[in-house]
Structures are given as structure tokens and as C-alpha cells.
Amino acid sequence: MLPSWEPLWPYRAVLAVDARNFSALDSKGMQQVNADIPPLLAQALSVSNVSAHWERRMFGQHTGDGYVAGMDPEVLPALVGCFPDALRHALSRRRAEAPAGVPLQLRVSIHVGPLPPSGLGVPMVHTHRLLDDDALRGLLNRANPEITNTAVIISQRVYEDVFESGCVNGDVLPDQFVRHLVKVKKFQQSAWVHIPGFDWGLADPDIFERPGTTEPDRQPTKVPTSAPSPQSAPAAPGAVTFSQYGPDGVQAYNHYGAGRGQG
């Protein structure tokens, strides 16, 4: 008797966005943001030359303060390389058209994996775990909303598929992403954070700690608060920490001060 088996579901690129500080809005403000997000995504994806794929999106749905949908995985180079900056410009235009309104800031997560037509499955859960990362929230909480309106996080799988493929992805480089260990509930995986228009290499070196024996795949070691290094102060309570990887596996820690209330 032949063994039975089931075919794997098709791979889907999953794109999810979430508005910062949504709960601070009044009811009309919530309705406006909810209505604005799909057209903003459509604009940014059109500029990224993936409109046709977006029109054929799967399991697209509002999430109250955001939106999530699946697309063919072949669009990942565009989602990673072209979409973030296009979304940043779309949000800037929205701000220019309504200067009296509250600036809209969006968190974006991008993941890929096998999903059924309903979209229900582990890759969808992981997409939202990435979106819920405290460090990603902290970046936008700390940022000037007039300047930084978009923060993107992509999974390790997406990072490898896009940058190891060698496929053209606009003009975005791997160094424009910084590696970060995401911990949300029981979820714990490496991911990569990108702020459109920001060069991570310009971060103040005084906030870097360079331990001599740190392996790249290990969890970042906390700076001891009792004996701060002469070149780096310990992270403040509630600080956001990113790990960066340089030549020869040298790891650096980037500590950002505690932000304002999280959205």
C-alpha cells in the first residue's frame, strides 16, 4: 500500500502593516486611518511596479489599525527593496496634504511561507509576531514623526531569499538592514530591521559595545550596569537594543533611549 501524503500549500509573501498610536485616536480618527491605509499601500506598490500582483492579493483584510495580505513570493525583491521607500514617500505626501493632522507612522513586516487560501497558518502568526516586536515599536516611538514614518522588519527567510538570490531589488543594500532578535510571547527568531533613508553606519559609535568573544548567532549580552565601559554607557531602562554584524563576525550593540508611549 502506497503511503499517503498531502501537498504543501503554496508559498505566499505576507505583507502586514500597523499604524503607530492608533489607540490614541478618537473614533473618527481611527476610521480615517483605517480608510487611508489600503490606498497608501496601493500607491506605494504601484510605484514599486507590483500593482498587478497586489490586485490579485490573497486573504487581504483589515486588522483594525492595519492591513495584511498575501502575494506571490516572486514579488519579495520589490517588497524588500522598493516598497519601503515608496511607502515613506506616500506617507510624506499624505502629511503634506493635511499638515494640520496627526502624522501617520506605519510599522511593516514581511514574511514568506506555505499558507492555505484562508491565510491561516504559522507563517501568518509569525508575520504578526514580527510586527508586534517592542524594538520596532520603540523606533517609531522615539522617532520624529515628521521625518521617520516607516519602520520595516523582515524575517530571516525573506532576507536570505532576497539578498542571496542576487535578484535586482531596486537600489537597497543588505547593509541597510540591521539584524535583531525578536522575542514576542513564545516566538523568538532573528529578523532584519530597515528604516528607509537611514544609514545604520551613521549611528554614534559611543553607543556601541564590542565584546571580544561574541558569536553572531548568540543572544546579545546585556551591558552590566555596575561597571559601564569607558566608551559606552549601559542601556537605560526601556531602551531599544539592536545588534549589528560587521567584518569577521564582529558584533556591535546599538542602544536607543526609552521612547514615548507605544502604539
PDB file of N, CA and C in Angstrom, residues 161-198:
ATOM      1  N   ASP A 161      16.359  34.871   1.128  1.00  0.00           N
ATOM      2  CA  ASP A 161      15.815  34.639  -0.209  1.00  0.00           C
ATOM      3  C   ASP A 161      16.079  35.820  -1.142  1.00  0.00           C
ATOM      4  N   VAL A 162      15.956  37.037  -0.617  1.00  0.00           N
ATOM      5  CA  VAL A 162      16.126  38.216  -1.464  1.00  0.00           C
ATOM      6  C   VAL A 162      17.594  38.497  -1.748  1.00  0.00           C
ATOM      7  N   PHE A 163      18.410  38.567  -0.703  1.00  0.00           N
ATOM      8  CA  PHE A 163      19.779  39.017  -0.905  1.00  0.00           C
ATOM      9  C   PHE A 163      20.719  37.907  -1.384  1.00  0.00           C
ATOM     10  N   GLU A 164      20.417  36.657  -1.066  1.00  0.00           N
ATOM     11  CA  GLU A 164      21.252  35.566  -1.566  1.00  0.00           C
ATOM     12  C   GLU A 164      20.881  35.170  -2.988  1.00  0.00           C
ATOM     13  N   SER A 165      19.699  35.559  -3.446  1.00  0.00           N
ATOM     14  CA  SER A 165      19.295  35.246  -4.819  1.00  0.00           C
ATOM     15  C   SER A 165      20.065  36.086  -5.834  1.00  0.00           C
ATOM     16  N   GLY A 166      20.467  37.275  -5.428  1.00  0.00           N
ATOM     17  CA  GLY A 166      21.115  38.191  -6.368  1.00  0.00           C
ATOM     18  C   GLY A 166      20.146  38.899  -7.282  1.00  0.00           C
ATOM     19  N   CYS A 167      18.833  38.727  -7.047  1.00  0.00           N
ATOM     20  CA  CYS A 167      17.837  39.396  -7.885  1.00  0.00           C
ATOM     21  C   CYS A 167      17.862  40.907  -7.639  1.00  0.00           C
ATOM     22  N   VAL A 168      17.660  41.662  -8.696  1.00  0.00           N
ATOM     23  CA  VAL A 168      17.618  43.114  -8.587  1.00  0.00           C
ATOM     24  C   VAL A 168      16.444  43.509  -7.698  1.00  0.00           C
ATOM     25  N   ASN A 169      16.688  44.406  -6.738  1.00  0.00           N
ATOM     26  CA  ASN A 169      15.631  44.815  -5.819  1.00  0.00           C
ATOM     27  C   ASN A 169      15.566  46.329  -5.685  1.00  0.00           C
ATOM     28  N   GLY A 170      15.788  47.029  -6.791  1.00  0.00           N
ATOM     29  CA  GLY A 170      15.904  48.476  -6.704  1.00  0.00           C
ATOM     30  C   GLY A 170      17.350  48.803  -6.378  1.00  0.00           C
ATOM     31  N   ASP A 171      17.570  49.676  -5.388  1.00  0.00           N
ATOM     32  CA  ASP A 171      18.946  50.019  -5.040  1.00  0.00           C
ATOM     33  C   ASP A 171      19.219  49.821  -3.552  1.00  0.00           C
ATOM     34  N   VAL A 172      18.437  48.952  -2.904  1.00  0.00           N
ATOM     35  CA  VAL A 172      18.614  48.714  -1.476  1.00  0.00           C
ATOM     36  C   VAL A 172      19.693  47.655  -1.265  1.00  0.00           C
ATOM     37  N   LEU A 173      20.568  47.904  -0.273  1.00  0.00           N
ATOM     38  CA  LEU A 173      21.693  47.028   0.030  1.00  0.00           C
ATOM     39  C   LEU A 173      21.440  46.265   1.329  1.00  0.00           C
ATOM     40  N   PRO A 174      22.077  45.096   1.489  1.00  0.00           N
ATOM     41  CA  PRO A 174      21.927  44.352   2.755  1.00  0.00           C
ATOM     42  C   PRO A 174      22.343  45.165   3.970  1.00  0.00           C
ATOM     43  N   ASP A 175      23.340  46.047   3.806  1.00  0.00           N
ATOM     44  CA  ASP A 175      23.808  46.848   4.938  1.00  0.00           C
ATOM     45  C   ASP A 175      22.794  47.876   5.409  1.00  0.00           C
ATOM     46  N   GLN A 176      21.721  48.057   4.668  1.00  0.00           N
ATOM     47  CA  GLN A 176      20.670  48.967   5.110  1.00  0.00           C
ATOM     48  C   GLN A 176      19.685  48.275   6.055  1.00  0.00           C
ATOM     49  N   PHE A 177      19.981  47.008   6.370  1.00  0.00           N
ATOM     50  CA  PHE A 177      19.204  46.246   7.339  1.00  0.00           C
ATOM     51  C   PHE A 177      20.104  45.888   8.511  1.00  0.00           C
ATOM     52  N   VAL A 178      19.561  45.912   9.700  1.00  0.00           N
ATOM     53  CA  VAL A 178      20.308  45.539  10.897  1.00  0.00           C
ATOM     54  C   VAL A 178      19.637  44.335  11.535  1.00  0.00           C
ATOM     55  N   ARG A 179      20.462  43.376  11.926  1.00  0.00           N
ATOM     56  CA  ARG A 179      19.923  42.140  12.493  1.00  0.00           C
ATOM     57  C   ARG A 179      19.459  42.362  13.928  1.00  0.00           C
ATOM     58  N   HIS A 180      18.371  41.686  14.262  1.00  0.00           N
ATOM     59  CA  HIS A 180      17.761  41.903  15.572  1.00  0.00           C
ATOM     60  C   HIS A 180      17.034  40.630  15.998  1.00  0.00           C
ATOM     61  N   LEU A 181      17.177  40.258  17.263  1.00  0.00           N
ATOM     62  CA  LEU A 181      16.500  39.083  17.791  1.00  0.00           C
ATOM     63  C   LEU A 181      15.128  39.483  18.314  1.00  0.00           C
ATOM     64  N   VAL A 182      14.089  38.967  17.683  1.00  0.00           N
ATOM     65  CA  VAL A 182      12.715  39.293  18.055  1.00  0.00           C
ATOM     66  C   VAL A 182      12.231  38.294  19.104  1.00  0.00           C
ATOM     67  N   LYS A 183      11.668  38.826  20.182  1.00  0.00           N
ATOM     68  CA  LYS A 183      11.082  37.992  21.227  1.00  0.00           C
ATOM     69  C   LYS A 183       9.683  38.522  21.530  1.00  0.00           C
ATOM     70  N   VAL A 184       8.682  37.769  21.118  1.00  0.00           N
ATOM     71  CA  VAL A 184       7.289  38.131  21.387  1.00  0.00           C
ATOM     72  C   VAL A 184       6.572  36.866  21.836  1.00  0.00           C
ATOM     73  N   LYS A 185       6.095  36.864  23.088  1.00  0.00           N
ATOM     74  CA  LYS A 185       5.464  35.680  23.668  1.00  0.00           C
ATOM     75  C   LYS A 185       6.441  34.507  23.568  1.00  0.00           C
ATOM     76  N   LYS A 186       6.039  33.392  22.953  1.00  0.00           N
ATOM     77  CA  LYS A 186       6.941  32.246  22.828  1.00  0.00           C
ATOM     78  C   LYS A 186       7.756  32.291  21.539  1.00  0.00           C
ATOM     79  N   PHE A 187       7.508  33.284  20.718  1.00  0.00           N
ATOM     80  CA  PHE A 187       8.216  33.436  19.443  1.00  0.00           C
ATOM     81  C   PHE A 187       9.582  34.064  19.692  1.00  0.00           C
ATOM     82  N   GLN A 188      10.631  33.476  19.114  1.00  0.00           N
ATOM     83  CA  GLN A 188      11.972  34.028  19.230  1.00  0.00           C
ATOM     84  C   GLN A 188      12.760  33.666  17.971  1.00  0.00           C
ATOM     85  N   GLN A 189      12.962  34.656  17.099  1.00  0.00           N
ATOM     86  CA  GLN A 189      13.689  34.424  15.860  1.00  0.00           C
ATOM     87  C   GLN A 189      14.455  35.674  15.465  1.00  0.00           C
ATOM     88  N   SER A 190      15.530  35.451  14.713  1.00  0.00           N
ATOM     89  CA  SER A 190      16.274  36.578  14.161  1.00  0.00           C
ATOM     90  C   SER A 190      15.479  37.211  13.027  1.00  0.00           C
ATOM     91  N   ALA A 191      15.581  38.513  12.910  1.00  0.00           N
ATOM     92  CA  ALA A 191      14.927  39.247  11.832  1.00  0.00           C
ATOM     93  C   ALA A 191      15.827  40.427  11.471  1.00  0.00           C
ATOM     94  N   TRP A 192      15.382  41.224  10.496  1.00  0.00           N
ATOM     95  CA  TRP A 192      16.198  42.327   9.992  1.00  0.00           C
ATOM     96  C   TRP A 192      15.355  43.587   9.899  1.00  0.00           C
ATOM     97  N   VAL A 193      15.864  44.661  10.465  1.00  0.00           N
ATOM     98  CA  VAL A 193      15.129  45.921  10.544  1.00  0.00           C
ATOM     99  C   VAL A 193      15.692  46.928   9.551  1.00  0.00           C
ATOM    100  N   HIS A 194      14.784  47.669   8.919  1.00  0.00           N
ATOM    101  CA  HIS A 194      15.161  48.659   7.905  1.00  0.00           C
ATOM    102  C   HIS A 194      14.354  49.929   8.124  1.00  0.00           C
ATOM    103  N   ILE A 195      15.041  51.056   8.153  1.00  0.00           N
ATOM    104  CA  ILE A 195      14.394  52.361   8.209  1.00  0.00           C
ATOM    105  C   ILE A 195      14.717  53.062   6.892  1.00  0.00           C
ATOM    106  N   PRO A 196      13.767  53.237   5.999  1.00  0.00           N
ATOM    107  CA  PRO A 196      14.073  53.858   4.705  1.00  0.00           C
ATOM    108  C   PRO A 196      14.777  55.199   4.864  1.00  0.00           C
ATOM    109  N   GLY A 197      15.879  55.345   4.145  1.00  0.00           N
ATOM    110  CA  GLY A 197      16.631  56.593   4.176  1.00  0.00           C
ATOM    111  C   GLY A 197      17.645  56.690   5.290  1.00  0.00           C
ATOM    112  N   PHE A 198      17.736  55.660   6.153  1.00  0.00           N
ATOM    113  CA  PHE A 198      18.660  55.718   7.292  1.00  0.00           C
ATOM    114  C   PHE A 198      19.847  54.795   7.069  1.00  0.00           C
TER     115      PHE A 198
END
